Amino acid sequence: MSEPLPPTPGDDGPAQRIIFGITAALLVLVVTYKVGQSDAPVRVPDEITAAAAFSPPAENTIPAGPDGDAIRRGRLIFTAPAAHAGRFVGNGLTCGNCHLDAGRKADASPMWAAWVSYPAYRAKNGRVNTMEDRIRDCFLYSMNAPASKAGTPPPYGDDIYRDLQSYFAWLATGAPFGKSLPGRGFVKLAATPLGHDPDRGAAVYAGQCASCHGANGAGQPNPDGTYAIPPLWGSRSYNWGAGMTGVSSAAGFIKANMPYGKGNTLSDQQAWDVAAYVDSRERPRDPRQTGSVDEARKAFHGKGDYYGQKVAGHILGSGEMPSS
């Protein structure tokens, strides 16, 4: 067993920590009493309300009846959108490729944490978004709906949104609204002294990623056109408007979750570099681009991605896939 840590400055050791614990417990009792005596809201200090990591309910607890039916439909759309919302899907991805374990996994943008965070302002489109807005954007960018049969995301009010939101709400059963829950979104990696570099990332990719995603990033397709392993770039991947084109987002996702089943085995530097490599490959064009690539870069891509930059003689963002 390790030796006990010495008291920190201002800490008189075990006695003071015991006193602090008793004080905190008394404060909880006082707050509880006050809540019982008055309808007025009482704010509990953050250090006391900080909860352990949230866990979504087990799948075998999905209820029977219409509510449960909607939850199950939402889960199917989430895990197999080509089969259950295919008219609006223009690539080879599923929602679960980024939101792992059917939207359950912490540090992979879990849907239980997202559900309790909306409505919310998003700088991406400069307005308060509902969850329906947010799902629509996922179809537009991550699922590349412009290349789908419909050519657009599902229309507002479609049952697809209703079923997905039913699933998300069920995942968030018991989660507090308006709280930034542990595990929300992706890990925020601090910048490294070396920065990020696609050339270094190419070596990481070859050693850690290519065996699953392929040397050309095309993933592993199934005979029915779906993918066992998702494509990371190219015509069947997310387009230039997707959040994963931001190197910091990709690096955080990779650090916590990749290689699959071996999260947190890459160093921060490796995660940054391989994210730079993946995100410096061509992919479908940004649907917001109505003029030149340069104009779209200035309007939408000012925060650390490779859109509009020249890589291997090719200006990224055109949507035209290089031959190699």
PDB file of C-alpha atoms in Angstrom:
ATOM      1  CA  MET A   1       0.000   0.000   0.000  1.00  0.00           C
ATOM      2  CA  SER A   2       1.178   3.519  -0.668  1.00  0.00           C
ATOM      3  CA  GLU A   3       2.132   5.903   2.111  1.00  0.00           C
ATOM      4  CA  PRO A   4      -0.481   8.515   3.101  1.00  0.00           C
ATOM      5  CA  LEU A   5       0.070  11.853   1.440  1.00  0.00           C
ATOM      6  CA  PRO A   6       1.410  14.635   3.660  1.00  0.00           C
ATOM      7  CA  PRO A   7      -0.952  17.480   4.453  1.00  0.00           C
ATOM      8  CA  THR A   8      -1.085  20.139   1.743  1.00  0.00           C
ATOM      9  CA  PRO A   9      -0.483  23.786   2.693  1.00  0.00           C
ATOM     10  CA  GLY A  10      -3.433  24.985   4.720  1.00  0.00           C
ATOM     11  CA  ASP A  11      -4.424  21.394   5.558  1.00  0.00           C
ATOM     12  CA  ASP A  12      -3.908  20.315   9.160  1.00  0.00           C
ATOM     13  CA  GLY A  13      -4.157  16.649   8.241  1.00  0.00           C
ATOM     14  CA  PRO A  14      -6.769  13.974   9.025  1.00  0.00           C
ATOM     15  CA  ALA A  15      -8.441  15.910  11.824  1.00  0.00           C
ATOM     16  CA  GLN A  16      -9.220  18.882   9.626  1.00  0.00           C
ATOM     17  CA  ARG A  17     -10.490  16.634   6.821  1.00  0.00           C
ATOM     18  CA  ILE A  18     -12.828  14.867   9.278  1.00  0.00           C
ATOM     19  CA  ILE A  19     -14.154  18.243  10.441  1.00  0.00           C
ATOM     20  CA  PHE A  20     -14.691  19.273   6.797  1.00  0.00           C
ATOM     21  CA  GLY A  21     -16.580  16.051   6.107  1.00  0.00           C
ATOM     22  CA  ILE A  22     -18.861  16.586   9.111  1.00  0.00           C
ATOM     23  CA  THR A  23     -19.469  20.202   8.065  1.00  0.00           C
ATOM     24  CA  ALA A  24     -20.366  19.145   4.523  1.00  0.00           C
ATOM     25  CA  ALA A  25     -22.790  16.512   5.838  1.00  0.00           C
ATOM     26  CA  LEU A  26     -24.483  19.071   8.093  1.00  0.00           C
ATOM     27  CA  LEU A  27     -24.793  21.465   5.177  1.00  0.00           C
ATOM     28  CA  VAL A  28     -26.545  18.779   3.130  1.00  0.00           C
ATOM     29  CA  LEU A  29     -28.996  18.227   6.011  1.00  0.00           C
ATOM     30  CA  VAL A  30     -29.661  21.965   6.264  1.00  0.00           C
ATOM     31  CA  VAL A  31     -30.268  22.262   2.529  1.00  0.00           C
ATOM     32  CA  THR A  32     -32.588  19.241   2.602  1.00  0.00           C
ATOM     33  CA  TYR A  33     -34.555  20.754   5.485  1.00  0.00           C
ATOM     34  CA  LYS A  34     -34.858  24.094   3.695  1.00  0.00           C
ATOM     35  CA  VAL A  35     -36.140  22.445   0.541  1.00  0.00           C
ATOM     36  CA  GLY A  36     -38.781  20.639   2.575  1.00  0.00           C
ATOM     37  CA  GLN A  37     -39.903  23.880   4.255  1.00  0.00           C
ATOM     38  CA  SER A  38     -40.183  26.121   1.191  1.00  0.00           C
ATOM     39  CA  ASP A  39     -41.088  26.039  -2.477  1.00  0.00           C
ATOM     40  CA  ALA A  40     -38.335  28.541  -3.221  1.00  0.00           C
ATOM     41  CA  PRO A  41     -35.407  27.062  -5.165  1.00  0.00           C
ATOM     42  CA  VAL A  42     -32.298  26.437  -3.101  1.00  0.00           C
ATOM     43  CA  ARG A  43     -28.920  26.180  -4.801  1.00  0.00           C
ATOM     44  CA  VAL A  44     -26.746  23.403  -3.433  1.00  0.00           C
ATOM     45  CA  PRO A  45     -23.016  24.147  -3.719  1.00  0.00           C
ATOM     46  CA  ASP A  46     -21.367  22.477  -6.718  1.00  0.00           C
ATOM     47  CA  GLU A  47     -18.807  20.636  -4.619  1.00  0.00           C
ATOM     48  CA  ILE A  48     -21.629  18.830  -2.818  1.00  0.00           C
ATOM     49  CA  THR A  49     -23.885  18.110  -5.815  1.00  0.00           C
ATOM     50  CA  ALA A  50     -21.048  16.788  -7.971  1.00  0.00           C
ATOM     51  CA  ALA A  51     -22.261  13.304  -8.789  1.00  0.00           C
ATOM     52  CA  ALA A  52     -20.559  10.140  -9.860  1.00  0.00           C
ATOM     53  CA  ALA A  53     -20.555   9.354 -13.565  1.00  0.00           C
ATOM     54  CA  PHE A  54     -24.065   8.829 -14.903  1.00  0.00           C
ATOM     55  CA  SER A  55     -25.063   5.410 -16.215  1.00  0.00           C
ATOM     56  CA  PRO A  56     -27.965   5.028 -18.666  1.00  0.00           C
ATOM     57  CA  PRO A  57     -30.589   2.352 -17.998  1.00  0.00           C
ATOM     58  CA  ALA A  58     -30.138  -1.207 -19.215  1.00  0.00           C
ATOM     59  CA  GLU A  59     -31.727  -2.025 -22.555  1.00  0.00           C
ATOM     60  CA  ASN A  60     -33.907  -4.721 -21.022  1.00  0.00           C
ATOM     61  CA  THR A  61     -35.700  -1.991 -19.051  1.00  0.00           C
ATOM     62  CA  ILE A  62     -37.204  -0.329 -22.134  1.00  0.00           C
ATOM     63  CA  PRO A  63     -40.913  -0.247 -21.315  1.00  0.00           C
ATOM     64  CA  ALA A  64     -43.702  -1.937 -23.188  1.00  0.00           C
ATOM     65  CA  GLY A  65     -46.345   0.018 -25.064  1.00  0.00           C
ATOM     66  CA  PRO A  66     -46.136   2.975 -27.467  1.00  0.00           C
ATOM     67  CA  ASP A  67     -43.351   4.728 -25.555  1.00  0.00           C
ATOM     68  CA  GLY A  68     -41.172   1.634 -25.622  1.00  0.00           C
ATOM     69  CA  ASP A  69     -41.943   1.090 -29.303  1.00  0.00           C
ATOM     70  CA  ALA A  70     -40.719   4.605 -30.100  1.00  0.00           C
ATOM     71  CA  ILE A  71     -37.572   4.078 -28.020  1.00  0.00           C
ATOM     72  CA  ARG A  72     -36.794   0.854 -29.872  1.00  0.00           C
ATOM     73  CA  ARG A  73     -37.398   2.466 -33.253  1.00  0.00           C
ATOM     74  CA  GLY A  74     -35.090   5.311 -32.259  1.00  0.00           C
ATOM     75  CA  ARG A  75     -32.367   2.882 -31.279  1.00  0.00           C
ATOM     76  CA  LEU A  76     -32.671   1.105 -34.628  1.00  0.00           C
ATOM     77  CA  ILE A  77     -32.412   4.388 -36.526  1.00  0.00           C
ATOM     78  CA  PHE A  78     -29.382   5.310 -34.434  1.00  0.00           C
ATOM     79  CA  THR A  79     -27.521   2.052 -34.956  1.00  0.00           C
ATOM     80  CA  ALA A  80     -28.636   1.270 -38.516  1.00  0.00           C
ATOM     81  CA  PRO A  81     -29.773   4.477 -40.228  1.00  0.00           C
ATOM     82  CA  ALA A  82     -29.299   3.091 -43.735  1.00  0.00           C
ATOM     83  CA  ALA A  83     -31.944   0.462 -42.992  1.00  0.00           C
ATOM     84  CA  HIS A  84     -34.351   2.645 -41.026  1.00  0.00           C
ATOM     85  CA  ALA A  85     -33.809   6.179 -42.378  1.00  0.00           C
ATOM     86  CA  GLY A  86     -31.936   5.363 -45.560  1.00  0.00           C
ATOM     87  CA  ARG A  87     -33.679   7.928 -47.744  1.00  0.00           C
ATOM     88  CA  PHE A  88     -31.802  10.633 -45.834  1.00  0.00           C
ATOM     89  CA  VAL A  89     -28.384   8.955 -45.483  1.00  0.00           C
ATOM     90  CA  GLY A  90     -25.757   9.722 -48.101  1.00  0.00           C
ATOM     91  CA  ASN A  91     -22.727   7.809 -46.863  1.00  0.00           C
ATOM     92  CA  GLY A  92     -21.567   4.661 -45.077  1.00  0.00           C
ATOM     93  CA  LEU A  93     -21.758   5.881 -41.497  1.00  0.00           C
ATOM     94  CA  THR A  94     -24.080   5.247 -38.574  1.00  0.00           C
ATOM     95  CA  CYS A  95     -24.763   7.512 -35.613  1.00  0.00           C
ATOM     96  CA  GLY A  96     -23.057   4.915 -33.439  1.00  0.00           C
ATOM     97  CA  ASN A  97     -19.731   5.312 -35.240  1.00  0.00           C
ATOM     98  CA  CYS A  98     -19.058   8.498 -33.274  1.00  0.00           C
ATOM     99  CA  HIS A  99     -21.529   8.027 -30.396  1.00  0.00           C
ATOM    100  CA  LEU A 100     -20.231   4.619 -29.377  1.00  0.00           C
ATOM    101  CA  ASP A 101     -22.154   1.763 -27.750  1.00  0.00           C
ATOM    102  CA  ALA A 102     -25.430   2.988 -29.266  1.00  0.00           C
ATOM    103  CA  GLY A 103     -24.943   6.422 -27.704  1.00  0.00           C
ATOM    104  CA  ARG A 104     -24.195   5.104 -24.237  1.00  0.00           C
ATOM    105  CA  LYS A 105     -20.408   5.433 -23.887  1.00  0.00           C
ATOM    106  CA  ALA A 106     -18.937   8.300 -21.891  1.00  0.00           C
ATOM    107  CA  ASP A 107     -16.330  10.439 -23.692  1.00  0.00           C
ATOM    108  CA  ALA A 108     -17.847   9.410 -27.041  1.00  0.00           C
ATOM    109  CA  SER A 109     -20.450  12.189 -27.072  1.00  0.00           C
ATOM    110  CA  PRO A 110     -23.097  10.070 -25.287  1.00  0.00           C
ATOM    111  CA  MET A 111     -26.683  10.924 -26.047  1.00  0.00           C
ATOM    112  CA  TRP A 112     -27.788  10.925 -22.410  1.00  0.00           C
ATOM    113  CA  ALA A 113     -25.470  13.875 -21.789  1.00  0.00           C
ATOM    114  CA  ALA A 114     -26.572  15.660 -24.960  1.00  0.00           C
ATOM    115  CA  TRP A 115     -30.270  15.266 -24.177  1.00  0.00           C
ATOM    116  CA  VAL A 116     -30.061  17.158 -20.889  1.00  0.00           C
ATOM    117  CA  SER A 117     -28.029  19.971 -22.514  1.00  0.00           C
ATOM    118  CA  TYR A 118     -30.579  21.182 -25.064  1.00  0.00           C
ATOM    119  CA  PRO A 119     -31.983  23.651 -26.043  1.00  0.00           C
ATOM    120  CA  ALA A 120     -28.608  25.389 -26.261  1.00  0.00           C
ATOM    121  CA  TYR A 121     -26.872  28.115 -28.220  1.00  0.00           C
ATOM    122  CA  ARG A 122     -24.438  26.852 -30.873  1.00  0.00           C
ATOM    123  CA  ALA A 123     -21.805  29.115 -32.336  1.00  0.00           C
ATOM    124  CA  LYS A 124     -21.799  26.916 -35.447  1.00  0.00           C
ATOM    125  CA  ASN A 125     -25.079  28.408 -36.648  1.00  0.00           C
ATOM    126  CA  GLY A 126     -25.360  31.390 -34.328  1.00  0.00           C
ATOM    127  CA  ARG A 127     -28.671  30.521 -32.684  1.00  0.00           C
ATOM    128  CA  VAL A 128     -30.309  28.487 -29.937  1.00  0.00           C
ATOM    129  CA  ASN A 129     -30.809  24.930 -31.164  1.00  0.00           C
ATOM    130  CA  THR A 130     -33.366  22.360 -30.112  1.00  0.00           C
ATOM    131  CA  MET A 131     -32.470  18.696 -30.068  1.00  0.00           C
ATOM    132  CA  GLU A 132     -34.358  18.323 -33.352  1.00  0.00           C
ATOM    133  CA  ASP A 133     -32.117  21.012 -34.871  1.00  0.00           C
ATOM    134  CA  ARG A 134     -29.073  19.165 -33.596  1.00  0.00           C
ATOM    135  CA  ILE A 135     -30.175  15.818 -35.042  1.00  0.00           C
ATOM    136  CA  ARG A 136     -30.949  17.482 -38.355  1.00  0.00           C
ATOM    137  CA  ASP A 137     -27.398  18.833 -38.495  1.00  0.00           C
ATOM    138  CA  CYS A 138     -26.046  15.330 -37.894  1.00  0.00           C
ATOM    139  CA  PHE A 139     -27.972  14.105 -40.928  1.00  0.00           C
ATOM    140  CA  LEU A 140     -26.814  17.116 -42.957  1.00  0.00           C
ATOM    141  CA  TYR A 141     -23.108  16.849 -42.139  1.00  0.00           C
ATOM    142  CA  SER A 142     -22.125  13.570 -40.500  1.00  0.00           C
ATOM    143  CA  MET A 143     -24.533  11.457 -42.579  1.00  0.00           C
ATOM    144  CA  ASN A 144     -23.975  13.635 -45.688  1.00  0.00           C
ATOM    145  CA  ALA A 145     -27.674  13.928 -46.482  1.00  0.00           C
ATOM    146  CA  PRO A 146     -27.014  16.045 -49.608  1.00  0.00           C
ATOM    147  CA  ALA A 147     -25.796  12.820 -51.281  1.00  0.00           C
ATOM    148  CA  SER A 148     -28.836  10.820 -50.138  1.00  0.00           C
ATOM    149  CA  LYS A 149     -31.875   9.879 -52.228  1.00  0.00           C
ATOM    150  CA  ALA A 150     -33.827  12.722 -50.629  1.00  0.00           C
ATOM    151  CA  GLY A 151     -30.915  15.139 -51.019  1.00  0.00           C
ATOM    152  CA  THR A 152     -31.746  16.675 -47.676  1.00  0.00           C
ATOM    153  CA  PRO A 153     -32.158  15.756 -43.997  1.00  0.00           C
ATOM    154  CA  PRO A 154     -35.562  14.598 -42.780  1.00  0.00           C
ATOM    155  CA  PRO A 155     -38.104  17.449 -42.768  1.00  0.00           C
ATOM    156  CA  TYR A 156     -38.845  19.049 -39.430  1.00  0.00           C
ATOM    157  CA  GLY A 157     -41.519  17.133 -37.564  1.00  0.00           C
ATOM    158  CA  ASP A 158     -40.663  13.799 -39.163  1.00  0.00           C
ATOM    159  CA  ASP A 159     -41.203  10.700 -37.021  1.00  0.00           C
ATOM    160  CA  ILE A 160     -37.458   9.997 -37.349  1.00  0.00           C
ATOM    161  CA  TYR A 161     -36.779  12.913 -35.008  1.00  0.00           C
ATOM    162  CA  ARG A 162     -39.558  11.873 -32.656  1.00  0.00           C
ATOM    163  CA  ASP A 163     -38.233   8.330 -32.343  1.00  0.00           C
ATOM    164  CA  LEU A 164     -34.603   9.391 -31.917  1.00  0.00           C
ATOM    165  CA  GLN A 165     -35.569  11.883 -29.219  1.00  0.00           C
ATOM    166  CA  SER A 166     -37.614   9.214 -27.453  1.00  0.00           C
ATOM    167  CA  TYR A 167     -34.503   7.040 -27.392  1.00  0.00           C
ATOM    168  CA  PHE A 168     -32.274   9.852 -26.127  1.00  0.00           C
ATOM    169  CA  ALA A 169     -34.745  10.825 -23.414  1.00  0.00           C
ATOM    170  CA  TRP A 170     -34.903   7.228 -22.233  1.00  0.00           C
ATOM    171  CA  LEU A 171     -31.089   6.984 -22.154  1.00  0.00           C
ATOM    172  CA  ALA A 172     -31.085  10.081 -19.936  1.00  0.00           C
ATOM    173  CA  THR A 173     -33.576   8.629 -17.429  1.00  0.00           C
ATOM    174  CA  GLY A 174     -32.642  10.105 -14.043  1.00  0.00           C
ATOM    175  CA  ALA A 175     -30.005  12.505 -15.388  1.00  0.00           C
ATOM    176  CA  PRO A 176     -30.216  16.101 -14.135  1.00  0.00           C
ATOM    177  CA  PHE A 177     -31.109  18.686 -16.773  1.00  0.00           C
ATOM    178  CA  GLY A 178     -28.843  21.652 -17.313  1.00  0.00           C
ATOM    179  CA  LYS A 179     -25.783  19.917 -15.858  1.00  0.00           C
ATOM    180  CA  SER A 180     -22.554  19.268 -17.737  1.00  0.00           C
ATOM    181  CA  LEU A 181     -22.307  15.607 -16.855  1.00  0.00           C
ATOM    182  CA  PRO A 182     -18.964  13.804 -16.595  1.00  0.00           C
ATOM    183  CA  GLY A 183     -18.267  12.072 -19.905  1.00  0.00           C
ATOM    184  CA  ARG A 184     -20.199  14.572 -22.013  1.00  0.00           C
ATOM    185  CA  GLY A 185     -18.870  15.209 -25.524  1.00  0.00           C
ATOM    186  CA  PHE A 186     -15.280  14.309 -26.294  1.00  0.00           C
ATOM    187  CA  VAL A 187     -12.149  14.564 -24.171  1.00  0.00           C
ATOM    188  CA  LYS A 188     -10.546  18.012 -24.362  1.00  0.00           C
ATOM    189  CA  LEU A 189      -6.861  17.465 -25.078  1.00  0.00           C
ATOM    190  CA  ALA A 190      -4.399  20.222 -24.285  1.00  0.00           C
ATOM    191  CA  ALA A 191      -2.259  21.334 -27.201  1.00  0.00           C
ATOM    192  CA  THR A 192       1.164  19.700 -27.234  1.00  0.00           C
ATOM    193  CA  PRO A 193       4.486  21.552 -27.652  1.00  0.00           C
ATOM    194  CA  LEU A 194       4.954  19.874 -31.064  1.00  0.00           C
ATOM    195  CA  GLY A 195       1.480  20.761 -32.306  1.00  0.00           C
ATOM    196  CA  HIS A 196      -0.150  18.311 -34.699  1.00  0.00           C
ATOM    197  CA  ASP A 197       1.287  17.033 -37.940  1.00  0.00           C
ATOM    198  CA  PRO A 198      -0.301  14.858 -40.665  1.00  0.00           C
ATOM    199  CA  ASP A 199       3.042  13.344 -41.656  1.00  0.00           C
ATOM    200  CA  ARG A 200       3.678  12.050 -38.146  1.00  0.00           C
ATOM    201  CA  GLY A 201       0.034  11.006 -38.035  1.00  0.00           C
ATOM    202  CA  ALA A 202       0.437   8.899 -41.169  1.00  0.00           C
ATOM    203  CA  ALA A 203       2.869   6.656 -39.302  1.00  0.00           C
ATOM    204  CA  VAL A 204       0.488   6.353 -36.337  1.00  0.00           C
ATOM    205  CA  TYR A 205      -2.376   5.552 -38.687  1.00  0.00           C
ATOM    206  CA  ALA A 206      -0.404   2.845 -40.473  1.00  0.00           C
ATOM    207  CA  GLY A 207       0.526   1.188 -37.195  1.00  0.00           C
ATOM    208  CA  GLN A 208      -2.691   1.637 -35.186  1.00  0.00           C
ATOM    209  CA  CYS A 209      -5.644   2.252 -37.534  1.00  0.00           C
ATOM    210  CA  ALA A 210      -5.090   0.879 -41.042  1.00  0.00           C
ATOM    211  CA  SER A 211      -5.686  -2.747 -40.071  1.00  0.00           C
ATOM    212  CA  CYS A 212      -9.353  -1.867 -39.396  1.00  0.00           C
ATOM    213  CA  HIS A 213     -10.093   1.252 -41.445  1.00  0.00           C
ATOM    214  CA  GLY A 214      -7.893   0.369 -44.404  1.00  0.00           C
ATOM    215  CA  ALA A 215      -4.768   2.027 -45.748  1.00  0.00           C
ATOM    216  CA  ASN A 216      -6.954   4.331 -47.844  1.00  0.00           C
ATOM    217  CA  GLY A 217      -9.401   5.103 -45.013  1.00  0.00           C
ATOM    218  CA  ALA A 218     -12.267   3.428 -46.857  1.00  0.00           C
ATOM    219  CA  GLY A 219     -13.331   1.183 -43.972  1.00  0.00           C
ATOM    220  CA  GLN A 220     -14.643  -2.348 -44.355  1.00  0.00           C
ATOM    221  CA  PRO A 221     -17.885  -2.578 -46.376  1.00  0.00           C
ATOM    222  CA  ASN A 222     -20.471  -5.306 -45.993  1.00  0.00           C
ATOM    223  CA  PRO A 223     -22.056  -6.990 -49.040  1.00  0.00           C
ATOM    224  CA  ASP A 224     -25.280  -5.006 -48.493  1.00  0.00           C
ATOM    225  CA  GLY A 225     -23.507  -1.649 -48.745  1.00  0.00           C
ATOM    226  CA  THR A 226     -23.325  -0.968 -45.024  1.00  0.00           C
ATOM    227  CA  TYR A 227     -19.999  -0.943 -43.213  1.00  0.00           C
ATOM    228  CA  ALA A 228     -18.533  -3.219 -40.584  1.00  0.00           C
ATOM    229  CA  ILE A 229     -15.822  -0.586 -39.997  1.00  0.00           C
ATOM    230  CA  PRO A 230     -16.618   3.015 -40.974  1.00  0.00           C
ATOM    231  CA  PRO A 231     -14.796   4.980 -43.689  1.00  0.00           C
ATOM    232  CA  LEU A 232     -12.764   7.886 -42.307  1.00  0.00           C
ATOM    233  CA  TRP A 233     -12.405   9.902 -45.495  1.00  0.00           C
ATOM    234  CA  GLY A 234     -13.448   9.745 -49.116  1.00  0.00           C
ATOM    235  CA  SER A 235     -16.894   9.878 -50.703  1.00  0.00           C
ATOM    236  CA  ARG A 236     -18.530   7.558 -48.149  1.00  0.00           C
ATOM    237  CA  SER A 237     -17.453   9.422 -45.032  1.00  0.00           C
ATOM    238  CA  TYR A 238     -18.651  12.561 -43.222  1.00  0.00           C
ATOM    239  CA  ASN A 239     -18.549  15.805 -45.171  1.00  0.00           C
ATOM    240  CA  TRP A 240     -16.559  18.970 -44.483  1.00  0.00           C
ATOM    241  CA  GLY A 241     -19.331  20.450 -42.347  1.00  0.00           C
ATOM    242  CA  ALA A 242     -19.180  17.684 -39.724  1.00  0.00           C
ATOM    243  CA  GLY A 243     -17.788  18.439 -36.305  1.00  0.00           C
ATOM    244  CA  MET A 244     -15.270  15.616 -36.610  1.00  0.00           C
ATOM    245  CA  THR A 245     -13.359  17.640 -39.236  1.00  0.00           C
ATOM    246  CA  GLY A 246     -12.179  19.783 -36.339  1.00  0.00           C
ATOM    247  CA  VAL A 247      -8.824  18.311 -35.352  1.00  0.00           C
ATOM    248  CA  SER A 248      -9.376  18.950 -31.637  1.00  0.00           C
ATOM    249  CA  SER A 249     -12.680  17.032 -31.677  1.00  0.00           C
ATOM    250  CA  ALA A 250     -11.169  14.147 -33.615  1.00  0.00           C
ATOM    251  CA  ALA A 251      -8.129  14.036 -31.327  1.00  0.00           C
ATOM    252  CA  GLY A 252     -10.297  13.876 -28.201  1.00  0.00           C
ATOM    253  CA  PHE A 253     -12.439  11.107 -29.658  1.00  0.00           C
ATOM    254  CA  ILE A 254      -9.398   9.122 -30.785  1.00  0.00           C
ATOM    255  CA  LYS A 255      -7.596   9.516 -27.465  1.00  0.00           C
ATOM    256  CA  ALA A 256     -10.476   8.129 -25.399  1.00  0.00           C
ATOM    257  CA  ASN A 257     -11.794   5.511 -27.797  1.00  0.00           C
ATOM    258  CA  MET A 258      -9.264   4.332 -30.393  1.00  0.00           C
ATOM    259  CA  PRO A 259      -7.968   1.856 -31.356  1.00  0.00           C
ATOM    260  CA  TYR A 260     -11.403   0.359 -30.802  1.00  0.00           C
ATOM    261  CA  GLY A 261     -11.560  -1.336 -27.431  1.00  0.00           C
ATOM    262  CA  LYS A 262      -8.152   0.084 -26.477  1.00  0.00           C
ATOM    263  CA  GLY A 263      -8.980   3.676 -25.634  1.00  0.00           C
ATOM    264  CA  ASN A 264      -6.415   5.813 -23.812  1.00  0.00           C
ATOM    265  CA  THR A 265      -3.489   3.733 -25.077  1.00  0.00           C
ATOM    266  CA  LEU A 266      -2.268   6.339 -27.574  1.00  0.00           C
ATOM    267  CA  SER A 267      -0.296   9.268 -26.245  1.00  0.00           C
ATOM    268  CA  ASP A 268      -1.812  12.733 -26.540  1.00  0.00           C
ATOM    269  CA  GLN A 269       0.728  13.503 -29.248  1.00  0.00           C
ATOM    270  CA  GLN A 270      -0.239  10.412 -31.236  1.00  0.00           C
ATOM    271  CA  ALA A 271      -3.921  11.288 -30.918  1.00  0.00           C
ATOM    272  CA  TRP A 272      -3.329  14.828 -32.193  1.00  0.00           C
ATOM    273  CA  ASP A 273      -1.160  13.645 -35.071  1.00  0.00           C
ATOM    274  CA  VAL A 274      -3.415  10.857 -36.308  1.00  0.00           C
ATOM    275  CA  ALA A 275      -6.411  13.200 -36.077  1.00  0.00           C
ATOM    276  CA  ALA A 276      -4.513  15.664 -38.259  1.00  0.00           C
ATOM    277  CA  TYR A 277      -3.762  12.909 -40.753  1.00  0.00           C
ATOM    278  CA  VAL A 278      -7.390  11.731 -40.991  1.00  0.00           C
ATOM    279  CA  ASP A 279      -8.758  15.269 -41.202  1.00  0.00           C
ATOM    280  CA  SER A 280      -6.278  16.317 -43.892  1.00  0.00           C
ATOM    281  CA  ARG A 281      -7.820  13.831 -46.342  1.00  0.00           C
ATOM    282  CA  GLU A 282     -10.493  14.832 -48.858  1.00  0.00           C
ATOM    283  CA  ARG A 283     -14.162  14.155 -48.193  1.00  0.00           C
ATOM    284  CA  PRO A 284     -17.553  15.375 -49.516  1.00  0.00           C
ATOM    285  CA  ARG A 285     -17.947  19.125 -49.795  1.00  0.00           C
ATOM    286  CA  ASP A 286     -19.429  21.316 -47.062  1.00  0.00           C
ATOM    287  CA  PRO A 287     -23.145  21.865 -47.829  1.00  0.00           C
ATOM    288  CA  ARG A 288     -22.765  25.480 -46.690  1.00  0.00           C
ATOM    289  CA  GLN A 289     -20.317  26.194 -49.488  1.00  0.00           C
ATOM    290  CA  THR A 290     -22.157  28.259 -52.090  1.00  0.00           C
ATOM    291  CA  GLY A 291     -19.166  30.073 -53.548  1.00  0.00           C
ATOM    292  CA  SER A 292     -15.470  29.320 -53.533  1.00  0.00           C
ATOM    293  CA  VAL A 293     -13.620  27.115 -51.092  1.00  0.00           C
ATOM    294  CA  ASP A 294     -11.746  30.166 -49.857  1.00  0.00           C
ATOM    295  CA  GLU A 295     -14.985  32.035 -49.139  1.00  0.00           C
ATOM    296  CA  ALA A 296     -16.402  29.058 -47.264  1.00  0.00           C
ATOM    297  CA  ARG A 297     -13.176  28.671 -45.298  1.00  0.00           C
ATOM    298  CA  LYS A 298     -13.351  32.275 -44.119  1.00  0.00           C
ATOM    299  CA  ALA A 299     -17.023  31.936 -43.190  1.00  0.00           C
ATOM    300  CA  PHE A 300     -17.117  28.501 -41.581  1.00  0.00           C
ATOM    301  CA  HIS A 301     -13.668  27.024 -41.017  1.00  0.00           C
ATOM    302  CA  GLY A 302     -11.637  29.434 -38.938  1.00  0.00           C
ATOM    303  CA  LYS A 303     -10.890  27.101 -36.023  1.00  0.00           C
ATOM    304  CA  GLY A 304      -8.251  24.525 -36.674  1.00  0.00           C
ATOM    305  CA  ASP A 305      -9.269  22.291 -39.542  1.00  0.00           C
ATOM    306  CA  TYR A 306      -7.728  21.546 -42.916  1.00  0.00           C
ATOM    307  CA  TYR A 307     -10.546  22.755 -45.128  1.00  0.00           C
ATOM    308  CA  GLY A 308      -9.176  25.016 -47.859  1.00  0.00           C
ATOM    309  CA  GLN A 309      -5.560  24.069 -47.218  1.00  0.00           C
ATOM    310  CA  LYS A 310      -3.300  22.522 -49.844  1.00  0.00           C
ATOM    311  CA  VAL A 311      -2.188  18.973 -49.066  1.00  0.00           C
ATOM    312  CA  ALA A 312      -0.092  17.021 -51.573  1.00  0.00           C
ATOM    313  CA  GLY A 313      -0.913  19.612 -54.214  1.00  0.00           C
ATOM    314  CA  HIS A 314      -4.679  19.336 -53.663  1.00  0.00           C
ATOM    315  CA  ILE A 315      -6.895  22.097 -52.209  1.00  0.00           C
ATOM    316  CA  LEU A 316      -9.095  20.392 -49.656  1.00  0.00           C
ATOM    317  CA  GLY A 317     -12.798  21.162 -49.689  1.00  0.00           C
ATOM    318  CA  SER A 318     -13.638  20.781 -53.346  1.00  0.00           C
ATOM    319  CA  GLY A 319     -15.236  17.404 -52.719  1.00  0.00           C
ATOM    320  CA  GLU A 320     -13.368  15.992 -55.697  1.00  0.00           C
ATOM    321  CA  MET A 321     -11.590  12.875 -54.546  1.00  0.00           C
ATOM    322  CA  PRO A 322      -7.923  12.566 -55.519  1.00  0.00           C
ATOM    323  CA  SER A 323      -7.047   9.460 -57.485  1.00  0.00           C
ATOM    324  CA  SER A 324      -4.666   8.285 -54.761  1.00  0.00           C
TER     325      SER A 324
END
